[in-house]
Amino acid sequence: MNLPMWVFWVALIAMVFGLFGILLPIFPDIVFIWFVILVYAVAEGFKAIDPLTFLFLTALSALGFSAEFWMSQAGAKAGGASNWSLLAGIVLGCLGAAVGFLFLGVGAVPGAFLGALTGLILAEWYQRRDWNKTLKAVGGWLIGYLLSVGVQLSIGVTMILIFVWRVLIG
């Protein structure tokens, strides 16, 4: 089924909105871009966005979605964070995501960010009782997080460009 051109433009605008979510965590992000592509592909019967292309875009989305987690953890580890501190960051990050989503209305992503940061700071300080080492570990985590934003942005732009290429040039 050929969709009207305005559907393409609405999908493209929605995906650009998703890019802003990578930079400002109160908006949808790379998963939203993937979801828009899914809806478009289903609506047009997987013609322009064929199953193989969609599978590739799904893999890119999974990589982008997970980048924030593994890159921030790698950064913290490089900064000297202990495994217990990383675990505390993960646990409080999950708790922060739930609280942010369910109660405060600020969203899961900002809640996860603040929870992970708080967990890492508390656990590092409790173990080391040394602000210099604590801040070094937290700085490594933050650098990893910021690098993950760049990776996610690159993947999001790549996904959008593939979408445009497949729909317009096919």
Short mmCIF file of C-alpha atoms in Angstrom, two decimals:
data_model
loop_
_atom_site.label_atom_id
_atom_site.label_comp_id
_atom_site.label_asym_id
_atom_site.label_seq_id
_atom_site.Cartn_x
_atom_site.Cartn_y
_atom_site.Cartn_z
CA MET A 1 0.00 0.00 0.00
CA ASN A 2 1.37 3.40 -0.94
CA LEU A 3 0.89 5.90 1.83
CA PRO A 4 0.23 9.59 1.15
CA MET A 5 3.34 11.76 1.25
CA TRP A 6 2.08 13.66 4.27
CA VAL A 7 2.38 10.45 6.33
CA PHE A 8 6.08 10.35 5.48
CA TRP A 9 6.50 13.96 6.64
CA VAL A 10 4.59 13.37 9.88
CA ALA A 11 6.77 10.30 10.57
CA LEU A 12 9.93 12.26 9.80
CA ILE A 13 8.95 15.13 12.10
CA ALA A 14 8.11 12.63 14.86
CA MET A 15 11.53 10.98 14.46
CA VAL A 16 13.30 14.36 14.65
CA PHE A 17 11.35 14.92 17.87
CA GLY A 18 12.88 11.62 19.03
CA LEU A 19 16.36 13.01 18.38
CA PHE A 20 15.64 15.82 20.83
CA GLY A 21 14.82 13.14 23.40
CA ILE A 22 18.39 11.91 23.17
CA LEU A 23 19.62 15.36 24.14
CA LEU A 24 16.82 16.26 26.56
CA PRO A 25 15.76 13.16 28.47
CA ILE A 26 12.24 14.43 29.18
CA PHE A 27 11.24 13.63 25.57
CA PRO A 28 11.06 10.24 23.82
CA ASP A 29 14.35 9.06 22.32
CA ILE A 30 15.79 6.36 20.07
CA VAL A 31 13.10 3.83 20.99
CA PHE A 32 10.52 6.37 19.84
CA ILE A 33 12.32 6.70 16.49
CA TRP A 34 12.21 2.91 16.15
CA PHE A 35 8.52 2.84 17.07
CA VAL A 36 7.67 5.47 14.43
CA ILE A 37 9.53 3.40 11.82
CA LEU A 38 7.63 0.28 12.96
CA VAL A 39 4.26 2.01 12.65
CA TYR A 40 5.18 3.36 9.20
CA ALA A 41 6.46 -0.03 8.03
CA VAL A 42 3.33 -1.84 9.21
CA ALA A 43 1.06 0.83 7.65
CA GLU A 44 2.76 0.50 4.27
CA GLY A 45 2.99 -3.28 4.39
CA PHE A 46 6.78 -3.51 4.82
CA LYS A 47 7.42 -2.44 1.23
CA ALA A 48 9.79 0.53 1.52
CA ILE A 49 10.94 -0.58 4.96
CA ASP A 50 11.31 -4.26 4.12
CA PRO A 51 11.77 -6.86 6.88
CA LEU A 52 15.55 -7.00 6.45
CA THR A 53 15.87 -3.21 6.68
CA PHE A 54 13.57 -3.22 9.70
CA LEU A 55 15.64 -5.92 11.37
CA PHE A 56 18.79 -3.85 10.80
CA LEU A 57 17.07 -0.74 12.22
CA THR A 58 15.93 -2.79 15.22
CA ALA A 59 19.53 -3.88 15.88
CA LEU A 60 20.69 -0.26 15.62
CA SER A 61 17.95 0.79 18.01
CA ALA A 62 18.94 -1.89 20.54
CA LEU A 63 22.57 -0.78 20.34
CA GLY A 64 21.59 2.86 20.81
CA PHE A 65 19.20 2.08 23.64
CA SER A 66 21.80 0.05 25.53
CA ALA A 67 24.69 2.46 24.86
CA GLU A 68 23.75 4.70 27.77
CA PHE A 69 23.96 1.78 30.17
CA TRP A 70 27.18 0.07 29.07
CA MET A 71 29.12 3.23 28.18
CA SER A 72 28.37 4.96 31.49
CA GLN A 73 29.27 1.77 33.37
CA ALA A 74 32.53 1.44 31.40
CA GLY A 75 33.34 5.08 32.13
CA ALA A 76 32.75 4.60 35.84
CA LYS A 77 34.90 1.47 35.85
CA ALA A 78 37.67 3.40 34.06
CA GLY A 79 37.32 6.08 36.74
CA GLY A 80 37.95 3.49 39.44
CA ALA A 81 34.40 2.66 40.55
CA SER A 82 33.97 -0.63 42.35
CA ASN A 83 31.57 -3.34 41.23
CA TRP A 84 29.42 -2.63 44.30
CA SER A 85 29.16 1.02 43.31
CA LEU A 86 28.18 0.05 39.78
CA LEU A 87 25.53 -2.27 41.19
CA ALA A 88 24.25 0.48 43.49
CA GLY A 89 24.05 2.79 40.48
CA ILE A 90 22.05 0.22 38.52
CA VAL A 91 19.67 -0.50 41.40
CA LEU A 92 19.03 3.15 42.25
CA GLY A 93 18.85 3.95 38.54
CA CYS A 94 16.02 1.42 38.15
CA LEU A 95 14.34 2.75 41.27
CA GLY A 96 14.73 6.32 40.03
CA ALA A 97 13.21 5.36 36.69
CA ALA A 98 10.19 3.82 38.41
CA VAL A 99 9.71 6.76 40.77
CA GLY A 100 10.18 9.28 37.97
CA PHE A 101 7.70 7.48 35.76
CA LEU A 102 5.02 6.62 38.31
CA PHE A 103 5.03 9.37 40.89
CA LEU A 104 6.78 12.54 39.96
CA GLY A 105 5.77 12.75 36.31
CA VAL A 106 9.28 13.82 35.32
CA GLY A 107 9.85 10.67 33.32
CA ALA A 108 11.77 7.47 33.63
CA VAL A 109 14.96 8.65 31.94
CA PRO A 110 15.69 11.65 34.19
CA GLY A 111 14.76 9.51 37.19
CA ALA A 112 17.13 6.76 36.05
CA PHE A 113 19.93 9.28 35.49
CA LEU A 114 19.53 10.87 38.92
CA GLY A 115 19.08 7.51 40.62
CA ALA A 116 22.20 6.02 39.03
CA LEU A 117 24.23 9.11 39.84
CA THR A 118 23.03 9.10 43.45
CA GLY A 119 23.69 5.37 43.83
CA LEU A 120 27.20 5.67 42.47
CA ILE A 121 28.05 8.66 44.67
CA LEU A 122 26.65 7.08 47.85
CA ALA A 123 28.28 3.69 47.30
CA GLU A 124 31.67 5.13 46.33
CA TRP A 125 31.69 7.50 49.30
CA TYR A 126 30.60 4.75 51.68
CA GLN A 127 33.36 2.40 50.49
CA ARG A 128 36.24 4.84 50.11
CA ARG A 129 35.44 7.82 52.36
CA ASP A 130 37.51 9.85 49.91
CA TRP A 131 35.84 12.58 47.87
CA ASN A 132 38.66 12.67 45.30
CA LYS A 133 38.24 8.98 44.44
CA THR A 134 34.47 9.27 44.56
CA LEU A 135 34.46 12.24 42.19
CA LYS A 136 36.91 10.50 39.87
CA ALA A 137 34.58 7.48 39.59
CA VAL A 138 31.53 9.71 39.13
CA GLY A 139 33.42 11.79 36.55
CA GLY A 140 34.23 8.62 34.61
CA TRP A 141 30.57 7.64 34.73
CA LEU A 142 29.52 11.08 33.51
CA ILE A 143 32.04 11.03 30.64
CA GLY A 144 30.76 7.59 29.62
CA TYR A 145 27.19 8.89 29.77
CA LEU A 146 28.02 11.93 27.63
CA LEU A 147 29.83 9.76 25.10
CA SER A 148 26.76 7.53 24.97
CA VAL A 149 24.66 10.56 24.04
CA GLY A 150 26.93 11.07 21.03
CA VAL A 151 26.61 7.41 20.08
CA GLN A 152 22.83 7.50 20.47
CA LEU A 153 22.60 10.69 18.43
CA SER A 154 24.71 9.16 15.65
CA ILE A 155 22.58 6.02 15.63
CA GLY A 156 19.34 8.02 15.68
CA VAL A 157 20.45 10.15 12.73
CA THR A 158 21.57 7.00 10.87
CA MET A 159 18.19 5.36 11.48
CA ILE A 160 16.38 8.43 10.15
CA LEU A 161 18.62 8.65 7.09
CA ILE A 162 18.02 4.96 6.31
CA PHE A 163 14.29 5.54 6.70
CA VAL A 164 14.37 8.54 4.32
CA TRP A 165 16.53 6.65 1.83
CA ARG A 166 14.28 3.58 1.80
CA VAL A 167 11.02 5.54 1.56
CA LEU A 168 12.09 8.16 -1.00
CA ILE A 169 14.56 6.19 -3.12
CA GLY A 170 13.50 2.70 -2.16
#
